Amino acid sequence: MVLTGVTVFASFIELHNWNIVVALTIATIKGTLVVLFFMHLFYSSKLTKVTVITAIFFLFLLLALSMTDYLTRSWLTNPMH
Amino acid sequence: MDQQRETSTFGMWLFLLTEIMFFGGLFCAYLVYRATYYQAFVEGSQAMNIWLGATNTAVLICSSLTMALGVRCAQTDNRKLMVVLLIATMLFGLAFLGIKAIEYHEHWTNHQFPGPNFSFPQAEAAGVNPQNVQIYFSLYWAMTGLHALHMVIGVGLVLWITIAAARGMYSADYYAPVENVGLYWHFVDLVWIYLFPLLYLISKKHGG
Amino acid sequence: MATAVQTAERQTYLNNGYSLKSWLLTKDHKRIAILYLISITGMFFVGGFFAMLIRLELLTPAGDLVSSDTYNKLFSMHGIAMVFFFLIPSVPAVLGNFVIPLMVGAKDLAFPRINLLSWYLYMFGALFALVSMISGGVDTGWTFYTPFSTTYSNTHVVGTALGVFIAGFSSIFTGLNFIVTIHRMRAPGLTWTRLPLFCWSNYAASIIMVLGTPVIAITILLVALERLLHIGVFNPALGGDPLLFQHLFWFYSHPAVYIMILPGMGVISEVVTCFSRKRVFGYEFVALASIAIAVLGFLVWAHHMFVAGISVYAALVFSLLSYLVAIPSAVKVFNWTATLFKGSIRYDTPMLYAFGFIGLFTIGGLTGVFLASLGVDVHVTDTYFVVAHFHYVMVGGMVLAYLAGLHFWWPKMTGKLYPEGWAKLSALLVFVGFNLTFFPQFILGYMGMPRRYHAYPPEFQVLNVLSTAGASVLAVGYVLPMIYFMWSLRYGEDAGPNPWNAVGLEWMTPSPPPTHNFDETPVVTWEAYDYEHPPQEVLVGH
C-alpha cells in the first residue's frame, strides 16, 4: 500500500507540463485504490457499491450538464466574454 | 450485531455520498473557472509550494494506511496495536494541518487572500487580469479551507475512538464506530488526492 | 391524551412519559413526528402571514401599502418560509417519520438519535431564519440570486442563508434515515414489490434529499463566504459568473420540488387505494415512476435559466429533458385514475383532498410543460403565469396531499376521529379558495403582469382583487382544520386501530400505537393493497 502511494506520488514531481488529463488519471487511480482497499469497498455489499457508483454518476451529471452551457456559449455569434 | 454494523456502515457511506456532492459543487465551480480563465489559474498556481503540497499528500496517504491497519486491528481484537495506529493517524493528521498552516501563513502575508488587500503583482507581467487570479485564490482558500475543516473534525473523531479503544470498548464483535470513522478519514484523504493536482499542478511552464 | 379505558391505561407512545424532557429528548419516531408537526405548522403560518401582506398590497394597482423594498422582503420571506421550512419537511418529516417504520413493520427508524438531531437542526435553522426575518428580513427572493445577494443587498442575507444551510442538513439526515430504514429494516416477507407506494415515494424523495441538498449547502456557503470574507467566485467585477450561482442553486432547487411532491404523491397512492377499495392500477409502474421522477428531476435544472443568459444550445438540451420529466408524473396520474375505475368509492375527507390533488396537480403539471417550451417561456417567464404554475403544483398539489395525509393518518396518530362535516367543509373551502386565488394569476401572467412587483397597471386590478378574495377563503380553509383537529383531541370519537378498513401494517397496531409499535414482529404474507383478500390477522398489542 505504502509503496503504491509513494511511487505514484513520486511521479507527480516530474509532471511539469500542462497535461491535466495525466494528473487527474493518476489521482483517480490513487483514489480508486483508496476506495477499494482502504475503505473495503471491494469487500462490501452490492448495495454499498451501487451507492458509491450513484454518487460518482450524479457528480458527473452536475459537472457535465453545467459544462453544456459553458462550453457552448462561444458558439453564439456575439461573444459573451 | 453484524446486521447492525452493516446498517451503520451503509448509513456512513450515504453520508459520504452527500459529502461528495457537497465538495462537488466546489469542483464544478473550479471546472468552470479553470476552463474560462486558464492563464490566470496557471499564474495563481505558481504561488503554490509544490513540495509542501506533495509532502502533505504523502502524509495523508500514510495516515490512511495507519487508519486502515487500525480498523484491521479492531477486527482482530488487537487492542494495543490499534491504539498505537490510531494515535499515529492523528499525528499524521495534525502534521498535515501544521503544514497547511505554514502554507496559509505564507499566502496570507503575501496578500494572496481575496478581498480589498489582495495583490498579485506577477499577474501583469504575465499579461493576465489580476482579478481573475483572485477567483483562483477564492477557490483555493474555499476548497482547502473546507477540506481542512473536515480534517479537524476527523482528528476529533479519531481522538474520540482512540480514547474509547483505550478503554476497551471495541472488540471483534463490535467495531462499527472504528470502521465508520475510518471511512470518513479515507474520504477526506480522497478529497485531498484530487485537490492536490487540481490546485498545485496546473502547469510549471515558467520553471518553478 | 389517553382515553379512559375500563382496565389499566394502555401504554401508547403518547402517555409514555409526560415531562417536557421526555418529549425533547425522545428517540421515538412518532414523538419526533409530532414535534415536527408543531414546528412546521408554525412556519406555515409565518409564510402565510407574509402571503397575506402580499395579497393585501396587490389589491390596488399602486404600491401603497408597503414600499417596494419592503415588498421585496415580503415575497422573499414568504418563499423561504414556505419552501425550506414548510414544504420540504412537511410530508417526509411529519407523515413519513410517523408512518414509515409502522409500514415496514419496524420498531423505529434505522438511526433514531439522528432523527432527533434532524429535528433540532430544523429548529436551529428555523430560529436563524426567524431572527433574520424579525430583525429586518431579506430581500433577495428565496432564490438568493447573485450578485445582488453577495454584493449589493443590504439585508440579512447571511443570517437567513445560514438558517437554510442548517435546515438543509436536517433534510439530508431525514433522507439518509429513510433510505437505510427502507433497505434494511423491512419485516420478514415484506419484499420490495409488496412495499406500500408511500414508502417507494419517500425512498425516491430521500435519494434526492441526499444527493441534491449538499449542492445547495455549498452554494449558500459560498454566498455567505463572499459576503463575509470577499471570497468572490460569483462577483462579475472579478470575472466571476453570476450564472454559475444559478446553475448550482437550481441543481438542487429543481429536484427539491420533487422532494416536495413525491411524498405527496405517495400519500395520494395510499388514499386512492383505500377509498376505492382496490389495488393501485399498475403498482410497478407507479413505483418505478417515482424513481424515474427522482432521476430525471436532476437533469432539468437549467429550465429556470432559459432567459438568464445561458447558451441556447444548453437551453435546447434542458428543454428536451424537461419534457421528459413530465412523463412519469403523467403515468402516475393515469394510474390513479384507472384505480378509481370500478372501485367502490367513498367520499371521506382524505379522498376529497385526493381528488383535488389529481385535478390541480394535472393543471399545474401541464402548465409546467408549457413552460418547458423555450418559445412560450420567453413570453411568460418572470410573470404571474410561472407563479400560478408553481402554486398549482405546490399548493394545489402538495398542500392538498399533506392535508389528505394528515386526515388519513390522524386517527392513527391520535386515536381520535375528527368531525367529518367540518372537515369536508374545509376541503371545499380550500379547493374553491385555492382556484379563486391562483387561476386568475394564469391569466394575469399571460397578459404580462410581472412577478415580484408591488405595483401594476390598473387594467390588472379586477383579477388581482379576485385573487386576494380567493386567498381569504383559502385562509379560512387552512385555519378550520387547526381548530377541529385540536377539538378532536379532547372531544373526538375514539378511532379503533383501523377506522378506514385499510390494508397495511400501520393499521394492524392500535391507535395510537405503543412506543415499540408492534408487540411481535409482523410477518407479511400479502401483496400490497390486497383489498380482495385483506389479511385477517390483526396483531393488536395488549
Coordinates of N, CA and C in Angstrom, one line a residue, chain C residues 51-249:
Chain C
A51 N -47.8 36.0 3.0 CA -48.6 35.9 1.8 C -49.8 36.8 2.0
M52 N -50.3 36.9 3.2 CA -51.5 37.8 3.4 C -51.1 39.2 3.1
L53 N -49.9 39.6 3.6 CA -49.5 41.0 3.3 C -49.3 41.3 1.8
I54 N -48.8 40.3 1.1 CA -48.6 40.4 -0.3 C -49.9 40.6 -1.0
R55 N -50.9 39.7 -0.7 CA -52.2 39.8 -1.4 C -52.9 41.2 -1.0
L56 N -52.7 41.6 0.2 CA -53.3 42.9 0.6 C -52.7 44.0 -0.3
E57 N -51.4 44.0 -0.4 CA -50.7 45.0 -1.2 C -51.3 45.0 -2.6
L58 N -51.5 43.8 -3.2 CA -51.8 43.7 -4.6 C -53.3 43.9 -4.8
L59 N -54.1 44.4 -3.8 CA -55.5 44.7 -4.0 C -55.6 46.0 -4.9
T60 N -54.6 46.8 -4.8 CA -54.6 48.1 -5.6 C -53.4 48.1 -6.5
P61 N -53.6 48.8 -7.6 CA -52.5 48.9 -8.6 C -51.3 49.6 -8.1
A62 N -51.6 50.7 -7.3 CA -50.4 51.5 -6.8 C -49.7 50.7 -5.7
G63 N -48.5 51.0 -5.5 CA -47.7 50.4 -4.4 C -47.9 51.2 -3.2
D64 N -49.1 51.0 -2.5 CA -49.4 52.0 -1.5 C -49.4 51.4 -0.1
L65 N -49.4 50.1 0.0 CA -49.4 49.5 1.4 C -48.0 49.5 2.0
V66 N -47.1 49.0 1.2 CA -45.7 48.9 1.6 C -44.8 49.5 0.6
S67 N -43.6 49.8 1.0 CA -42.6 50.3 0.0 C -42.1 49.2 -0.9
S68 N -41.5 49.5 -2.0 CA -41.0 48.4 -2.8 C -40.0 47.6 -2.1
D69 N -39.1 48.2 -1.3 CA -38.1 47.4 -0.6 C -38.8 46.4 0.3
T70 N -39.8 46.9 1.0 CA -40.5 46.0 2.0 C -41.2 44.9 1.2
Y71 N -41.8 45.2 0.1 CA -42.4 44.2 -0.7 C -41.4 43.1 -1.1
N72 N -40.2 43.6 -1.5 CA -39.2 42.6 -1.8 C -39.0 41.6 -0.7
K73 N -39.0 42.2 0.5 CA -38.7 41.3 1.7 C -39.9 40.4 1.9
L74 N -41.1 40.9 1.7 CA -42.3 40.1 1.9 C -42.3 38.8 1.0
F75 N -42.1 39.0 -0.3 CA -42.1 37.8 -1.1 C -40.9 36.9 -0.9
S76 N -39.8 37.5 -0.5 CA -38.6 36.6 -0.2 C -38.9 35.8 1.0
M77 N -39.4 36.4 2.0 CA -39.6 35.6 3.3 C -40.7 34.7 3.2
H78 N -41.8 35.0 2.4 CA -42.8 34.1 2.1 C -42.2 32.8 1.4
G79 N -41.5 33.0 0.4 CA -40.9 31.9 -0.3 C -40.0 31.1 0.6
I80 N -39.1 31.7 1.3 CA -38.1 31.0 2.2 C -38.9 30.2 3.2
A81 N -39.8 30.8 3.9 CA -40.5 30.1 5.0 C -41.3 28.9 4.4
M82 N -42.0 29.2 3.3 CA -42.8 28.1 2.7 C -42.0 27.0 2.1
V83 N -41.0 27.3 1.3 CA -40.2 26.3 0.6 C -39.4 25.5 1.6
F84 N -38.5 26.2 2.3 CA -37.5 25.5 3.0 C -38.0 25.0 4.4
F85 N -38.9 25.7 5.0 CA -39.3 25.4 6.3 C -40.7 24.7 6.4
F86 N -41.4 24.7 5.3 CA -42.7 24.0 5.4 C -42.8 22.9 4.4
L87 N -42.7 23.2 3.1 CA -42.9 22.2 2.1 C -42.0 21.1 2.1
I88 N -40.7 21.4 2.2 CA -39.7 20.3 2.0 C -39.8 19.3 3.2
P89 N -39.9 19.8 4.4 CA -40.0 18.8 5.5 C -41.4 18.2 5.6
S90 N -42.5 18.9 5.1 CA -43.8 18.5 5.5 C -44.2 17.0 5.5
V91 N -44.4 16.5 4.3 CA -44.8 15.1 4.4 C -43.7 14.1 4.9
P92 N -42.5 14.3 4.4 CA -41.5 13.3 5.0 C -41.3 13.4 6.5
A93 N -41.1 14.6 7.0 CA -40.8 14.7 8.4 C -42.0 14.4 9.3
V94 N -43.2 14.8 8.9 CA -44.3 14.6 9.8 C -44.9 13.2 9.5
L95 N -45.4 13.0 8.3 CA -46.1 11.7 8.0 C -45.1 10.6 7.8
G96 N -44.0 10.9 7.0 CA -43.0 9.9 6.8 C -42.4 9.3 8.1
N97 N -42.0 10.2 8.9 CA -41.4 9.8 10.2 C -42.4 9.0 11.0
F98 N -43.6 9.4 11.0 CA -44.6 8.6 11.8 C -44.9 7.3 11.2
V99 N -45.2 7.3 9.9 CA -45.8 6.1 9.3 C -44.8 5.1 8.8
I100 N -43.7 5.5 8.2 CA -42.8 4.6 7.5 C -42.3 3.4 8.4
P101 N -41.9 3.7 9.7 CA -41.5 2.5 10.4 C -42.7 1.5 10.6
L102 N -43.9 2.1 10.8 CA -45.1 1.3 11.0 C -45.3 0.5 9.7
M103 N -45.2 1.2 8.6 CA -45.5 0.5 7.3 C -44.5 -0.6 7.0
V104 N -43.3 -0.5 7.5 CA -42.3 -1.6 7.2 C -42.3 -2.6 8.3
G105 N -43.0 -2.4 9.4 CA -43.1 -3.3 10.5 C -41.9 -3.2 11.4
A106 N -41.3 -2.1 11.5 CA -40.1 -1.9 12.4 C -40.5 -1.2 13.7
K107 N -39.5 -1.2 14.6 CA -39.8 -0.6 15.9 C -39.5 0.9 15.8
D108 N -38.6 1.3 14.9 CA -38.3 2.7 14.8 C -37.5 2.9 13.5
L109 N -37.0 4.1 13.2 CA -36.2 4.2 12.1 C -34.8 3.6 12.3
A110 N -34.0 3.6 11.3 CA -32.7 3.0 11.5 C -31.8 3.7 12.5
F111 N -31.9 5.1 12.5 CA -31.0 5.8 13.4 C -31.8 6.8 14.2
P112 N -32.4 6.4 15.3 CA -33.4 7.2 16.0 C -32.7 8.5 16.5
R113 N -31.5 8.4 17.0 CA -30.9 9.6 17.5 C -30.6 10.7 16.4
I114 N -30.2 10.2 15.2 CA -30.0 11.1 14.1 C -31.4 11.7 13.8
N115 N -32.4 11.0 13.9 CA -33.8 11.5 13.7 C -34.0 12.7 14.6
L116 N -33.7 12.6 15.9 CA -33.9 13.7 16.8 C -33.0 14.8 16.4
L117 N -31.8 14.5 16.1 CA -30.8 15.5 15.6 C -31.4 16.3 14.4
S118 N -32.0 15.6 13.5 CA -32.7 16.3 12.4 C -33.7 17.3 12.8
W119 N -34.5 17.0 13.8 CA -35.4 17.9 14.3 C -34.8 19.2 14.9
Y120 N -33.7 18.9 15.7 CA -33.0 20.0 16.3 C -32.4 20.9 15.3
L121 N -31.8 20.3 14.3 CA -31.2 21.1 13.2 C -32.3 21.9 12.5
Y122 N -33.4 21.3 12.3 CA -34.5 22.1 11.7 C -34.9 23.3 12.6
M123 N -35.0 23.1 13.8 CA -35.4 24.1 14.8 C -34.3 25.2 14.8
F124 N -33.1 24.8 14.8 CA -32.0 25.7 14.8 C -32.0 26.6 13.6
G125 N -32.2 25.9 12.4 CA -32.2 26.7 11.2 C -33.4 27.6 11.1
A126 N -34.5 27.1 11.6 CA -35.7 28.0 11.6 C -35.5 29.2 12.5
L127 N -34.8 29.0 13.6 CA -34.5 30.1 14.5 C -33.7 31.1 13.9
F128 N -32.6 30.7 13.2 CA -31.8 31.7 12.5 C -32.6 32.5 11.5
A129 N -33.4 31.7 10.7 CA -34.2 32.4 9.7 C -35.2 33.4 10.3
L130 N -35.9 32.9 11.4 CA -36.8 33.8 12.1 C -36.2 35.1 12.6
V131 N -35.1 34.9 13.3 CA -34.4 36.0 13.8 C -34.0 37.0 12.7
S132 N -33.5 36.5 11.6 CA -33.2 37.4 10.5 C -34.4 38.1 10.0
M133 N -35.6 37.3 10.0 CA -36.8 38.0 9.4 C -37.2 39.1 10.4
I134 N -37.1 38.8 11.7 CA -37.6 39.8 12.6 C -36.7 41.0 12.6
S135 N -35.4 40.8 12.5 CA -34.5 42.0 12.5 C -34.4 42.7 11.2
G136 N -35.3 42.5 10.3 CA -35.3 43.3 9.1 C -35.5 42.5 7.8
G137 N -35.3 41.2 7.9 CA -35.7 40.4 6.7 C -34.6 40.4 5.7
V138 N -34.9 39.7 4.6 CA -34.0 39.6 3.5 C -34.8 39.9 2.2
D139 N -34.2 40.5 1.2 CA -35.0 40.9 0.0 C -34.5 40.4 -1.3
T140 N -33.7 39.3 -1.2 CA -33.1 38.7 -2.4 C -34.0 37.8 -3.2
G141 N -35.2 37.6 -2.7 CA -36.0 36.5 -3.2 C -35.6 35.2 -2.6
W142 N -36.4 34.1 -2.6 CA -36.0 32.9 -2.0 C -34.9 32.3 -2.8
T143 N -34.6 32.9 -4.0 CA -33.6 32.3 -4.9 C -32.2 32.9 -4.7
F144 N -32.1 33.9 -3.9 CA -30.7 34.4 -3.5 C -29.8 34.7 -4.7
Y145 N -30.4 35.2 -5.8 CA -29.5 35.3 -7.0 C -28.4 36.3 -6.7
T146 N -27.2 35.9 -7.3 CA -26.0 36.8 -7.2 C -26.1 37.7 -8.4
P147 N -25.3 38.8 -8.5 CA -24.6 39.4 -7.5 C -25.3 40.2 -6.5
F148 N -26.7 40.2 -6.6 CA -27.4 41.0 -5.6 C -27.2 40.5 -4.2
S149 N -27.3 39.2 -4.0 CA -27.3 38.7 -2.7 C -25.9 38.7 -2.1
T150 N -24.9 38.6 -3.0 CA -23.5 38.6 -2.5 C -22.9 40.0 -2.3
T151 N -23.3 40.9 -3.2 CA -22.6 42.2 -3.2 C -23.5 43.4 -2.8
Y152 N -24.7 43.4 -3.4 CA -25.4 44.7 -3.3 C -26.6 44.8 -2.3
S153 N -27.0 43.6 -1.8 CA -28.2 43.7 -0.9 C -27.7 44.1 0.5
N154 N -28.6 44.9 1.1 CA -28.2 45.4 2.5 C -29.0 44.7 3.6
T155 N -29.5 43.5 3.3 CA -30.4 42.9 4.2 C -29.7 41.7 4.8
H156 N -30.4 41.0 5.7 CA -29.8 39.9 6.5 C -29.6 38.6 5.7
V157 N -28.8 38.7 4.6 CA -28.7 37.6 3.8 C -28.0 36.4 4.5
V158 N -26.9 36.8 5.2 CA -26.1 35.7 5.8 C -26.9 34.9 6.8
G159 N -27.6 35.7 7.7 CA -28.4 35.0 8.7 C -29.4 34.0 8.1
T160 N -30.2 34.5 7.1 CA -31.2 33.7 6.5 C -30.5 32.5 5.8
A161 N -29.5 32.8 5.1 CA -28.8 31.8 4.3 C -28.3 30.7 5.3
L162 N -27.7 31.1 6.4 CA -27.3 30.1 7.4 C -28.4 29.3 7.9
G163 N -29.6 29.9 8.1 CA -30.7 29.2 8.6 C -31.1 28.1 7.6
V164 N -31.1 28.5 6.3 CA -31.4 27.5 5.3 C -30.4 26.4 5.2
F165 N -29.1 26.8 5.4 CA -28.0 25.8 5.3 C -28.2 24.7 6.4
I166 N -28.5 25.2 7.6 CA -28.6 24.3 8.8 C -29.8 23.4 8.5
A167 N -30.9 24.0 8.1 CA -32.1 23.2 7.9 C -31.9 22.1 6.8
G168 N -31.0 22.5 5.8 CA -30.7 21.5 4.8 C -30.1 20.2 5.4
F169 N -29.3 20.4 6.4 CA -28.7 19.1 7.0 C -29.8 18.3 7.7
S170 N -30.8 19.0 8.2 CA -32.0 18.3 8.7 C -32.5 17.4 7.7
S171 N -32.7 18.0 6.5 CA -33.3 17.2 5.4 C -32.4 16.1 5.0
I172 N -31.1 16.3 4.9 CA -30.2 15.2 4.5 C -30.3 14.1 5.5
F173 N -30.3 14.3 6.7 CA -30.3 13.2 7.7 C -31.6 12.5 7.7
T174 N -32.7 13.2 7.5 CA -34.0 12.5 7.3 C -34.0 11.6 6.2
G175 N -33.5 12.1 5.0 CA -33.4 11.2 3.8 C -32.5 10.0 4.1
L176 N -31.4 10.2 4.7 CA -30.5 9.2 4.9 C -31.1 8.1 5.8
N177 N -31.8 8.5 6.8 CA -32.5 7.6 7.7 C -33.5 6.8 7.0
F178 N -34.3 7.4 6.1 CA -35.4 6.7 5.4 C -34.7 5.7 4.5
I179 N -33.7 6.1 3.7 CA -33.1 5.1 2.8 C -32.6 3.9 3.5
V180 N -31.9 4.1 4.6 CA -31.4 2.9 5.3 C -32.5 2.1 5.9
T181 N -33.5 2.8 6.5 CA -34.6 2.0 7.1 C -35.3 1.2 6.0
I182 N -35.6 1.8 4.9 CA -36.4 1.0 3.9 C -35.6 -0.1 3.3
H183 N -34.3 0.1 3.2 CA -33.4 -1.0 2.7 C -33.3 -2.1 3.7
R184 N -33.1 -1.8 5.0 CA -32.6 -2.8 5.9 C -33.6 -3.2 7.0
M185 N -34.7 -2.5 7.1 CA -35.5 -2.8 8.3 C -36.9 -3.3 8.0
R186 N -37.1 -3.8 6.8 CA -38.4 -4.3 6.5 C -38.7 -5.6 7.2
A187 N -40.0 -5.8 7.5 CA -40.4 -7.0 8.3 C -40.2 -8.2 7.3
P188 N -40.0 -9.4 8.0 CA -39.9 -10.6 7.1 C -41.1 -10.7 6.2
G189 N -40.8 -11.1 4.9 CA -41.9 -11.2 4.0 C -42.2 -10.0 3.2
L190 N -41.7 -8.8 3.7 CA -42.1 -7.6 3.0 C -41.0 -7.3 1.9
T191 N -41.3 -7.9 0.8 CA -40.4 -7.6 -0.3 C -40.6 -6.3 -0.9
W192 N -39.7 -5.8 -1.8 CA -39.8 -4.5 -2.4 C -41.1 -4.4 -3.1
T193 N -41.6 -5.5 -3.8 CA -42.8 -5.3 -4.5 C -44.1 -5.4 -3.7
R194 N -43.9 -5.6 -2.4 CA -45.1 -5.6 -1.5 C -45.1 -4.3 -0.7
L195 N -44.1 -3.5 -0.9 CA -43.9 -2.3 -0.1 C -45.0 -1.3 -0.5
P196 N -45.7 -0.6 0.5 CA -46.6 0.4 0.1 C -46.0 1.5 -0.7
L197 N -46.7 2.1 -1.6 CA -46.2 3.1 -2.5 C -45.7 4.4 -1.8
F198 N -46.3 4.6 -0.6 CA -45.8 5.7 0.2 C -44.4 5.5 0.5
C199 N -43.9 4.3 0.8 CA -42.5 4.1 1.1 C -41.7 4.3 -0.2
W200 N -42.2 3.8 -1.3 CA -41.4 4.0 -2.6 C -41.2 5.5 -2.8
S201 N -42.3 6.3 -2.7 CA -42.2 7.7 -3.0 C -41.2 8.4 -2.0
N202 N -41.3 8.0 -0.7 CA -40.4 8.7 0.2 C -39.0 8.2 0.0
Y203 N -38.8 7.0 -0.5 CA -37.5 6.5 -0.8 C -36.9 7.3 -2.0
A204 N -37.7 7.5 -3.0 CA -37.2 8.3 -4.1 C -36.9 9.8 -3.7
A205 N -37.8 10.3 -2.9 CA -37.6 11.7 -2.4 C -36.3 11.7 -1.6
S206 N -36.1 10.7 -0.8 CA -34.9 10.7 0.1 C -33.6 10.6 -0.8
I207 N -33.6 9.9 -1.9 CA -32.5 9.9 -2.8 C -32.2 11.3 -3.2
I208 N -33.2 12.1 -3.6 CA -33.0 13.4 -4.0 C -32.4 14.3 -2.8
M209 N -33.0 14.1 -1.7 CA -32.6 14.8 -0.5 C -31.1 14.6 -0.3
V210 N -30.7 13.4 -0.4 CA -29.3 13.0 -0.1 C -28.3 13.5 -1.2
L211 N -28.7 13.5 -2.4 CA -27.8 13.9 -3.5 C -27.9 15.3 -3.8
G212 N -29.0 16.0 -3.6 CA -29.1 17.4 -4.1 C -28.8 18.4 -3.0
T213 N -29.3 18.1 -1.8 CA -29.2 19.2 -0.7 C -27.7 19.6 -0.5
P214 N -26.8 18.7 -0.5 CA -25.4 19.2 -0.3 C -25.0 20.3 -1.3
V215 N -25.5 20.2 -2.5 CA -25.0 21.2 -3.5 C -25.6 22.6 -3.2
I216 N -26.8 22.7 -2.7 CA -27.3 24.0 -2.3 C -26.6 24.4 -1.0
A217 N -26.2 23.4 -0.2 CA -25.5 23.8 1.0 C -24.2 24.5 0.7
I218 N -23.4 23.9 -0.2 CA -22.1 24.5 -0.6 C -22.4 25.9 -1.3
T219 N -23.4 26.0 -2.1 CA -23.7 27.2 -2.8 C -24.0 28.3 -1.8
I220 N -24.8 28.0 -0.8 CA -25.2 29.0 0.2 C -24.0 29.4 1.0
L221 N -23.1 28.4 1.3 CA -21.9 28.7 2.0 C -21.0 29.6 1.2
L222 N -21.0 29.4 -0.1 CA -20.2 30.3 -0.9 C -20.7 31.7 -0.9
V223 N -22.1 31.9 -0.9 CA -22.7 33.2 -0.9 C -22.3 33.9 0.5
A224 N -22.4 33.1 1.6 CA -22.0 33.7 2.9 C -20.6 34.0 2.9
L225 N -19.7 33.2 2.3 CA -18.3 33.5 2.3 C -18.0 34.8 1.5
E226 N -18.7 34.9 0.4 CA -18.5 36.1 -0.4 C -18.9 37.3 0.3
R227 N -20.0 37.2 1.0 CA -20.5 38.4 1.8 C -19.5 38.7 2.9
L228 N -19.1 37.7 3.6 CA -18.3 37.9 4.8 C -16.8 38.1 4.5
L229 N -16.2 37.3 3.7 CA -14.8 37.3 3.5 C -14.3 37.8 2.2
H230 N -15.3 38.1 1.3 CA -14.9 38.5 -0.1 C -14.3 37.4 -0.9
I231 N -14.5 36.2 -0.5 CA -14.0 35.1 -1.4 C -15.0 35.0 -2.5
G232 N -14.8 35.8 -3.6 CA -15.8 36.0 -4.5 C -15.8 35.2 -5.8
V233 N -16.5 34.1 -5.9 CA -16.5 33.4 -7.1 C -17.7 33.8 -8.0
F234 N -18.6 34.6 -7.5 CA -19.8 35.0 -8.3 C -19.7 36.4 -8.7
N235 N -18.7 37.1 -8.3 CA -18.6 38.6 -8.5 C -18.2 38.9 -9.9
P236 N -19.0 39.5 -10.7 CA -18.6 39.8 -12.1 C -17.4 40.7 -12.2
A237 N -17.2 41.6 -11.2 CA -16.1 42.5 -11.2 C -14.8 41.7 -11.3
L238 N -14.8 40.5 -10.7 CA -13.6 39.7 -10.7 C -13.6 38.7 -11.9
G239 N -14.6 38.8 -12.7 CA -14.6 37.8 -13.8 C -15.5 36.6 -13.4
G240 N -16.1 36.8 -12.2 CA -17.0 35.7 -11.8 C -18.3 35.6 -12.6
D241 N -18.9 34.5 -12.6 CA -20.1 34.3 -13.4 C -21.4 34.2 -12.5
P242 N -22.2 35.2 -12.4 CA -23.4 35.0 -11.6 C -24.3 33.8 -12.0
L243 N -24.1 33.4 -13.3 CA -24.9 32.3 -13.7 C -24.4 31.0 -13.1
L244 N -23.2 31.0 -12.7 CA -22.7 29.7 -12.0 C -23.5 29.5 -10.7
F245 N -23.8 30.6 -10.0 CA -24.6 30.5 -8.9 C -26.0 29.9 -9.2
Q246 N -26.6 30.4 -10.3 CA -27.9 29.9 -10.7 C -27.8 28.4 -11.0
H247 N -26.7 28.0 -11.7 CA -26.6 26.5 -12.1 C -26.5 25.7 -10.8
L248 N -25.7 26.1 -9.8 CA -25.5 25.4 -8.6 C -26.8 25.4 -7.8
F249 N -27.4 26.6 -7.7 CA -28.6 26.7 -6.9 C -29.8 25.9 -7.5

